[in-house]
Amino acid sequence: MAGSELPGGHGEDSGPRPRGGGSTGEPTRLLRAALQEVSTVIVGQDQMVERSMVALIARGHCLLEGVPGIAKTLAVSTLAKVTGGSFARVQFTPDLVPSDIVGTRIYHPSTEQFDVELGPVFANFVLADEINRAPAKVQSSLLEVMAEKQVSLGGATHPLPDPFIVIATQNPVESEGVYPLPEAQRDRFLMKVVVDHPRAHEEMEILRRMSARPPEPHQILDPVTLKELQGDAERVHVHQLIADYVVRLVMSTREPESYGVPELRRVLEVGASPRASLGLVAAARALALIRGRDYVLPEDVRVLARDVIAHRLVLTFDALADGVSTTQVVDRVLAAVPPPRVIWDDPPSGEQAAAAVR
């Protein structure tokens, strides 16, 4: 891929990229090996596992939405084992308080001093199970954790482990006794992944694999290697036209009349924030690395658009009454906003093929 590097991106523009080349070699091999190891335990949830890995490599957080019993918790704990990170699970309940998550100060009479007891968020992988069962005060305690990757207690700031990711789950079926995530909280998640039931042949494989002695995953990565892979993803090339495509997708949710989708004006109350643009580029870089490329293609952006943009949209009351979903809005935007065309140029024999995005 030729052209200028995304402003503010990492790495230098190395000019034309080879057709079918631009291979990332060892980073891709490690990531695919990790995903393969997770798949020895998790059956039929390839998209959920891949998106969780994308969020991890992109230094983001992930929200998994699905009914109980479809291996959301097992997938997160298995990913933590395979990548070698510490793991903590917090079961969110209505009686939870913020100190149960981030920690608190405890007075010791023997020393006549307050000591800080750090909470379970001080782990590489934090699973916030059924996050919508806790009230807003508890959910908001994660805002600093997710945005700044630190916790402030007693006037002191405590940094979280690096790498760090929050993966939350929520049940979309039950509405009694749950507290919907506020917009500010949803915006902190890089992506929201809807997890479906497995298909019939996958259910048979689950029975065969898990009914007797469930397989144990092996560690493939470690936190140091994981940080290096995150750095590799940040160096993935993003062409200026890819960046422009990302911006047009996000802006069309804020100014639909300017981007050929005026009908969305009555549907959208609030469009996607700039975090959507940043997150879509970061996620596309991570996905390209997993798929063996050191450059982003328009298809990477399109594949991730639903997961990154949909949960950031706020619909009008009329749209909710008509049963319109945010994923339908994103699909309409993807259909209306044209991506840049990828053109492979064949140079004279003996020269390396060059790729250009036009």
Short mmCIF file of C-alpha atoms in Angstrom, two decimals:
data_model
loop_
_atom_site.label_atom_id
_atom_site.label_comp_id
_atom_site.label_asym_id
_atom_site.label_seq_id
_atom_site.Cartn_x
_atom_site.Cartn_y
_atom_site.Cartn_z
CA MET A 1 0.00 0.00 0.00
CA ALA A 2 1.38 3.34 -0.95
CA GLY A 3 0.82 6.80 0.38
CA SER A 4 1.22 8.74 3.58
CA GLU A 5 1.05 7.23 7.03
CA LEU A 6 -1.92 7.95 9.25
CA PRO A 7 -1.15 11.17 11.13
CA GLY A 8 -0.12 10.41 14.67
CA GLY A 9 0.54 6.77 13.81
CA HIS A 10 3.62 4.77 14.62
CA GLY A 11 6.26 3.70 12.21
CA GLU A 12 7.46 5.22 9.00
CA ASP A 13 5.87 5.14 5.60
CA SER A 14 7.81 2.56 3.66
CA GLY A 15 6.24 3.25 0.30
CA PRO A 16 4.54 0.60 -1.82
CA ARG A 17 3.51 -2.66 -0.19
CA PRO A 18 3.92 -5.99 -1.98
CA ARG A 19 0.90 -7.84 -3.31
CA GLY A 20 0.05 -10.70 -1.00
CA GLY A 21 3.13 -9.72 0.95
CA GLY A 22 3.71 -7.35 3.77
CA SER A 23 3.82 -10.44 5.99
CA THR A 24 4.23 -9.88 9.71
CA GLY A 25 5.95 -13.22 10.30
CA GLU A 26 6.56 -14.09 13.94
CA PRO A 27 3.91 -11.81 15.52
CA THR A 28 1.20 -13.33 13.35
CA ARG A 29 2.44 -16.85 14.06
CA LEU A 30 2.29 -16.25 17.82
CA LEU A 31 -1.18 -14.72 17.67
CA ARG A 32 -2.56 -17.51 15.52
CA ALA A 33 -0.99 -20.11 17.80
CA ALA A 34 -2.65 -18.46 20.80
CA LEU A 35 -6.03 -18.39 19.07
CA GLN A 36 -5.61 -22.01 18.04
CA GLU A 37 -4.86 -22.98 21.64
CA VAL A 38 -7.99 -21.20 22.85
CA SER A 39 -10.01 -23.10 20.25
CA THR A 40 -8.95 -26.40 21.84
CA VAL A 41 -11.25 -25.45 24.72
CA ILE A 42 -13.84 -23.10 23.20
CA VAL A 43 -16.01 -24.57 20.45
CA GLY A 44 -17.79 -22.53 17.79
CA GLN A 45 -17.25 -19.04 19.18
CA ASP A 46 -14.44 -18.05 16.83
CA GLN A 47 -15.68 -14.48 16.36
CA MET A 48 -15.93 -13.85 20.10
CA VAL A 49 -12.44 -15.20 20.70
CA GLU A 50 -10.91 -13.29 17.78
CA ARG A 51 -12.58 -10.02 18.81
CA SER A 52 -11.36 -10.47 22.39
CA MET A 53 -7.83 -10.92 21.07
CA VAL A 54 -8.24 -7.87 18.83
CA ALA A 55 -9.30 -5.78 21.83
CA LEU A 56 -6.34 -7.06 23.84
CA ILE A 57 -3.78 -6.29 21.11
CA ALA A 58 -5.41 -2.90 20.44
CA ARG A 59 -5.16 -1.98 24.16
CA GLY A 60 -8.93 -1.71 24.43
CA HIS A 61 -11.74 -3.29 26.42
CA CYS A 62 -14.50 -5.62 25.25
CA LEU A 63 -18.17 -6.07 26.14
CA LEU A 64 -19.67 -9.50 25.44
CA GLU A 65 -23.45 -9.70 25.21
CA GLY A 66 -25.21 -13.04 25.17
CA VAL A 67 -27.48 -15.37 27.09
CA PRO A 68 -26.01 -17.49 29.91
CA GLY A 69 -24.24 -20.74 29.17
CA ILE A 70 -22.50 -19.93 25.88
CA ALA A 71 -18.90 -19.95 27.24
CA LYS A 72 -18.33 -16.21 27.65
CA THR A 73 -16.65 -16.59 31.05
CA LEU A 74 -14.77 -19.72 29.97
CA ALA A 75 -13.47 -17.94 26.87
CA VAL A 76 -12.04 -15.06 28.89
CA SER A 77 -10.38 -17.30 31.49
CA THR A 78 -8.94 -19.51 28.74
CA LEU A 79 -7.57 -16.49 26.88
CA ALA A 80 -5.90 -15.35 30.10
CA LYS A 81 -4.26 -18.75 30.59
CA VAL A 82 -3.05 -18.92 26.99
CA THR A 83 -1.57 -15.42 27.06
CA GLY A 84 0.01 -15.91 30.49
CA GLY A 85 -1.68 -13.00 32.23
CA SER A 86 -3.14 -12.85 35.73
CA PHE A 87 -6.91 -13.25 35.85
CA ALA A 88 -9.59 -11.91 38.19
CA ARG A 89 -13.33 -12.44 37.98
CA VAL A 90 -15.78 -10.05 39.65
CA GLN A 91 -19.40 -11.19 39.83
CA PHE A 92 -21.49 -8.03 39.67
CA THR A 93 -24.52 -8.03 41.98
CA PRO A 94 -26.94 -5.30 43.17
CA ASP A 95 -25.30 -5.14 46.62
CA LEU A 96 -21.79 -4.57 45.25
CA VAL A 97 -20.01 -1.34 46.25
CA PRO A 98 -17.12 0.40 44.43
CA SER A 99 -14.55 -0.60 47.08
CA ASP A 100 -15.28 -4.26 46.28
CA ILE A 101 -13.77 -3.63 42.85
CA VAL A 102 -11.02 -1.01 43.12
CA GLY A 103 -10.02 -1.49 46.77
CA THR A 104 -10.22 0.59 49.91
CA ARG A 105 -8.29 1.95 52.89
CA ILE A 106 -8.36 -0.11 56.09
CA TYR A 107 -7.44 1.26 59.52
CA HIS A 108 -5.13 -0.93 61.63
CA PRO A 109 -5.33 -0.06 65.34
CA SER A 110 -2.00 -1.76 66.05
CA THR A 111 -0.10 0.67 63.83
CA GLU A 112 -2.64 3.51 64.04
CA GLN A 113 -2.35 3.88 60.28
CA PHE A 114 -4.47 3.31 57.20
CA ASP A 115 -3.27 0.66 54.78
CA VAL A 116 -4.47 0.36 51.19
CA GLU A 117 -6.06 -2.93 50.19
CA LEU A 118 -6.07 -3.14 46.41
CA GLY A 119 -9.11 -4.63 44.72
CA PRO A 120 -9.44 -7.43 42.16
CA VAL A 121 -9.00 -5.04 39.22
CA PHE A 122 -5.25 -5.29 39.71
CA ALA A 123 -4.84 -8.12 37.22
CA ASN A 124 -4.01 -8.36 33.52
CA PHE A 125 -7.45 -9.77 32.69
CA VAL A 126 -10.46 -8.51 34.62
CA LEU A 127 -13.77 -10.24 33.92
CA ALA A 128 -16.74 -8.09 34.97
CA ASP A 129 -19.37 -10.81 34.90
CA GLU A 130 -22.96 -9.63 34.35
CA ILE A 131 -21.88 -6.01 34.63
CA ASN A 132 -25.42 -4.71 34.19
CA ARG A 133 -26.55 -6.29 37.48
CA ALA A 134 -24.67 -3.68 39.52
CA PRO A 135 -25.96 -0.11 40.05
CA ALA A 136 -24.50 2.90 38.25
CA LYS A 137 -22.22 3.87 41.16
CA VAL A 138 -20.40 0.54 40.90
CA GLN A 139 -20.25 0.65 37.12
CA SER A 140 -18.79 4.15 37.25
CA SER A 141 -15.97 2.92 39.49
CA LEU A 142 -14.55 1.26 36.39
CA LEU A 143 -14.34 4.50 34.40
CA GLU A 144 -10.93 5.55 35.70
CA VAL A 145 -9.76 1.94 35.58
CA MET A 146 -10.66 1.56 31.90
CA ALA A 147 -9.68 5.02 30.68
CA GLU A 148 -6.55 5.79 32.70
CA LYS A 149 -5.55 2.24 33.74
CA GLN A 150 -5.00 3.40 37.28
CA VAL A 151 -6.85 3.62 40.59
CA SER A 152 -6.84 6.60 42.96
CA LEU A 153 -7.15 5.65 46.63
CA GLY A 154 -6.48 7.84 49.63
CA GLY A 155 -4.80 10.54 47.60
CA ALA A 156 -2.38 8.10 45.95
CA THR A 157 -2.45 6.75 42.40
CA HIS A 158 -1.89 3.05 41.85
CA PRO A 159 -1.08 1.95 38.26
CA LEU A 160 -2.65 -1.24 36.97
CA PRO A 161 -0.64 -4.11 35.47
CA ASP A 162 0.42 -3.80 31.85
CA PRO A 163 -1.04 -5.24 29.67
CA PHE A 164 -4.53 -4.69 31.07
CA ILE A 165 -7.99 -5.40 29.70
CA VAL A 166 -11.52 -5.37 31.09
CA ILE A 167 -13.86 -7.88 29.45
CA ALA A 168 -17.44 -7.49 30.66
CA THR A 169 -20.43 -9.73 30.03
CA GLN A 170 -24.10 -8.90 30.10
CA ASN A 171 -27.35 -10.79 29.59
CA PRO A 172 -29.62 -9.12 26.98
CA VAL A 173 -32.70 -11.17 27.88
CA GLU A 174 -33.44 -10.35 31.50
CA SER A 175 -34.65 -6.80 32.19
CA GLU A 176 -35.69 -7.20 35.84
CA GLY A 177 -33.08 -6.21 38.39
CA VAL A 178 -30.56 -4.94 35.84
CA TYR A 179 -29.08 -1.49 35.30
CA PRO A 180 -28.35 -0.59 31.67
CA LEU A 181 -24.85 0.75 31.12
CA PRO A 182 -24.80 4.54 30.75
CA GLU A 183 -23.50 6.03 27.52
CA ALA A 184 -20.23 7.17 29.13
CA GLN A 185 -19.53 3.61 30.28
CA ARG A 186 -20.37 2.00 26.93
CA ASP A 187 -18.10 4.45 25.15
CA ARG A 188 -15.13 3.20 27.21
CA PHE A 189 -15.43 -0.24 25.60
CA LEU A 190 -13.51 -0.56 22.36
CA MET A 191 -16.08 -3.01 21.04
CA LYS A 192 -19.27 -4.81 21.92
CA VAL A 193 -19.60 -8.35 20.59
CA VAL A 194 -22.96 -10.09 20.37
CA VAL A 195 -22.48 -13.81 21.12
CA ASP A 196 -24.99 -16.30 19.70
CA HIS A 197 -25.82 -19.90 20.54
CA PRO A 198 -23.62 -22.57 18.93
CA ARG A 199 -24.94 -24.45 15.92
CA ALA A 200 -25.97 -28.13 16.01
CA HIS A 201 -22.63 -29.63 14.93
CA GLU A 202 -20.81 -27.32 17.35
CA GLU A 203 -23.11 -28.46 20.17
CA MET A 204 -22.20 -32.06 19.38
CA GLU A 205 -18.52 -31.16 19.58
CA ILE A 206 -19.12 -29.43 22.92
CA LEU A 207 -20.73 -32.61 24.24
CA ARG A 208 -17.85 -34.74 23.02
CA ARG A 209 -15.15 -32.43 24.31
CA MET A 210 -16.54 -31.16 27.60
CA SER A 211 -18.75 -33.92 29.02
CA ALA A 212 -15.91 -36.07 30.37
CA ARG A 213 -12.58 -34.38 31.12
CA PRO A 214 -12.42 -30.85 29.68
CA PRO A 215 -9.16 -30.02 27.89
CA GLU A 216 -6.62 -27.79 29.61
CA PRO A 217 -5.11 -24.97 27.53
CA HIS A 218 -1.35 -24.40 27.46
CA GLN A 219 0.36 -21.07 27.83
CA ILE A 220 1.59 -19.68 24.50
CA LEU A 221 2.40 -16.06 25.31
CA ASP A 222 3.53 -14.05 28.32
CA PRO A 223 2.91 -10.42 29.37
CA VAL A 224 6.25 -9.23 27.96
CA THR A 225 5.57 -10.83 24.57
CA LEU A 226 2.03 -9.49 24.67
CA LYS A 227 3.31 -5.93 25.09
CA GLU A 228 5.66 -6.46 22.14
CA LEU A 229 2.72 -7.66 20.03
CA GLN A 230 0.78 -4.55 21.00
CA GLY A 231 3.71 -2.50 19.76
CA ASP A 232 3.78 -4.49 16.51
CA ALA A 233 0.09 -3.68 15.98
CA GLU A 234 0.71 0.04 16.50
CA ARG A 235 3.25 -0.07 13.67
CA VAL A 236 0.79 -1.56 11.17
CA HIS A 237 0.50 0.81 8.21
CA VAL A 238 -2.73 2.80 7.80
CA HIS A 239 -3.08 4.57 4.46
CA GLN A 240 -4.47 8.10 4.51
CA LEU A 241 -7.48 6.99 2.46
CA ILE A 242 -8.24 4.26 5.00
CA ALA A 243 -8.16 6.90 7.73
CA ASP A 244 -10.46 9.08 5.65
CA TYR A 245 -12.86 6.14 5.25
CA VAL A 246 -12.96 5.62 9.02
CA VAL A 247 -13.71 9.29 9.61
CA ARG A 248 -16.47 9.31 6.99
CA LEU A 249 -18.13 6.29 8.60
CA VAL A 250 -18.11 7.90 12.03
CA MET A 251 -19.10 11.37 10.80
CA SER A 252 -22.08 9.93 8.93
CA THR A 253 -23.59 9.04 12.31
CA ARG A 254 -23.30 12.69 13.40
CA GLU A 255 -24.06 14.51 10.14
CA PRO A 256 -26.08 11.97 8.11
CA GLU A 257 -27.30 14.57 5.59
CA SER A 258 -23.73 15.34 4.54
CA TYR A 259 -22.90 11.70 3.82
CA GLY A 260 -25.89 10.51 1.82
CA VAL A 261 -28.01 9.04 4.64
CA PRO A 262 -30.47 11.84 5.57
CA GLU A 263 -33.03 9.28 6.73
CA LEU A 264 -30.85 8.57 9.78
CA ARG A 265 -31.51 12.05 11.20
CA ARG A 266 -34.83 10.92 12.72
CA VAL A 267 -33.22 7.73 13.98
CA LEU A 268 -30.08 8.97 15.72
CA GLU A 269 -30.15 11.06 18.87
CA VAL A 270 -26.37 11.03 19.38
CA GLY A 271 -23.75 9.81 16.92
CA ALA A 272 -20.47 8.03 17.61
CA SER A 273 -17.73 9.87 19.50
CA PRO A 274 -14.12 10.41 18.36
CA ARG A 275 -13.28 7.31 20.42
CA ALA A 276 -15.02 5.36 17.65
CA SER A 277 -12.56 6.66 15.03
CA LEU A 278 -9.55 5.98 17.22
CA GLY A 279 -10.87 2.59 18.24
CA LEU A 280 -11.74 1.51 14.71
CA VAL A 281 -8.22 2.27 13.49
CA ALA A 282 -6.60 0.53 16.48
CA ALA A 283 -8.83 -2.53 16.09
CA ALA A 284 -8.24 -2.68 12.33
CA ARG A 285 -4.47 -2.63 12.93
CA ALA A 286 -4.76 -5.52 15.38
CA LEU A 287 -6.98 -7.53 13.02
CA ALA A 288 -4.57 -6.96 10.13
CA LEU A 289 -1.70 -8.23 12.29
CA ILE A 290 -3.65 -11.35 13.23
CA ARG A 291 -4.42 -11.98 9.57
CA GLY A 292 -0.78 -11.70 8.55
CA ARG A 293 -0.52 -8.20 7.11
CA ASP A 294 1.44 -5.11 8.10
CA TYR A 295 -1.13 -2.81 6.48
CA VAL A 296 -4.86 -2.24 6.92
CA LEU A 297 -7.39 -2.94 4.18
CA PRO A 298 -10.89 -1.42 3.88
CA GLU A 299 -12.31 -4.87 4.62
CA ASP A 300 -10.68 -4.82 8.07
CA VAL A 301 -12.58 -1.64 8.84
CA ARG A 302 -15.87 -2.97 7.48
CA VAL A 303 -15.60 -6.23 9.44
CA LEU A 304 -15.13 -4.36 12.73
CA ALA A 305 -17.49 -1.41 12.15
CA ARG A 306 -20.49 -3.05 13.83
CA ASP A 307 -18.53 -4.07 16.91
CA VAL A 308 -16.83 -0.69 17.35
CA ILE A 309 -19.54 1.79 16.37
CA ALA A 310 -22.97 0.29 17.12
CA HIS A 311 -22.85 0.37 20.93
CA ARG A 312 -21.81 4.05 20.91
CA LEU A 313 -24.96 5.21 19.13
CA VAL A 314 -27.98 6.61 20.97
CA LEU A 315 -31.30 6.14 19.16
CA THR A 316 -34.31 8.44 19.30
CA PHE A 317 -37.53 7.39 21.02
CA ASP A 318 -39.21 7.03 17.62
CA ALA A 319 -36.48 4.65 16.45
CA LEU A 320 -36.79 2.58 19.62
CA ALA A 321 -40.56 2.45 19.21
CA ASP A 322 -40.14 1.27 15.62
CA GLY A 323 -37.74 -1.49 16.68
CA VAL A 324 -34.71 -0.03 14.91
CA SER A 325 -31.38 -1.40 16.18
CA THR A 326 -28.00 0.28 16.22
CA THR A 327 -26.54 -2.53 14.11
CA GLN A 328 -29.09 -1.74 11.39
CA VAL A 329 -27.92 1.87 11.47
CA VAL A 330 -24.28 0.79 11.05
CA ASP A 331 -25.23 -1.52 8.18
CA ARG A 332 -26.99 1.40 6.46
CA VAL A 333 -23.92 3.58 6.90
CA LEU A 334 -21.64 0.86 5.51
CA ALA A 335 -23.89 0.54 2.47
CA ALA A 336 -24.01 4.29 1.85
CA VAL A 337 -20.40 5.33 2.49
CA PRO A 338 -18.14 3.94 -0.27
CA PRO A 339 -14.79 2.46 0.80
CA PRO A 340 -11.57 3.25 -1.06
CA ARG A 341 -10.85 0.78 -3.85
CA VAL A 342 -7.85 -1.51 -3.53
CA ILE A 343 -6.00 -1.72 -6.86
CA TRP A 344 -3.14 -4.13 -7.38
CA ASP A 345 -0.70 -2.86 -10.01
CA ASP A 346 1.37 -5.39 -11.95
CA PRO A 347 4.78 -3.84 -12.71
CA PRO A 348 7.15 -5.20 -15.35
CA SER A 349 8.49 -8.72 -14.85
CA GLY A 350 11.21 -9.05 -12.22
CA GLU A 351 9.90 -6.19 -10.09
CA GLN A 352 7.92 -6.67 -6.90
CA ALA A 353 4.17 -6.13 -7.17
CA ALA A 354 2.94 -2.99 -5.48
CA ALA A 355 -0.38 -2.36 -3.84
CA ALA A 356 -2.13 0.96 -3.85
CA VAL A 357 -5.33 2.16 -2.27
CA ARG A 358 -7.18 4.61 -4.44
#
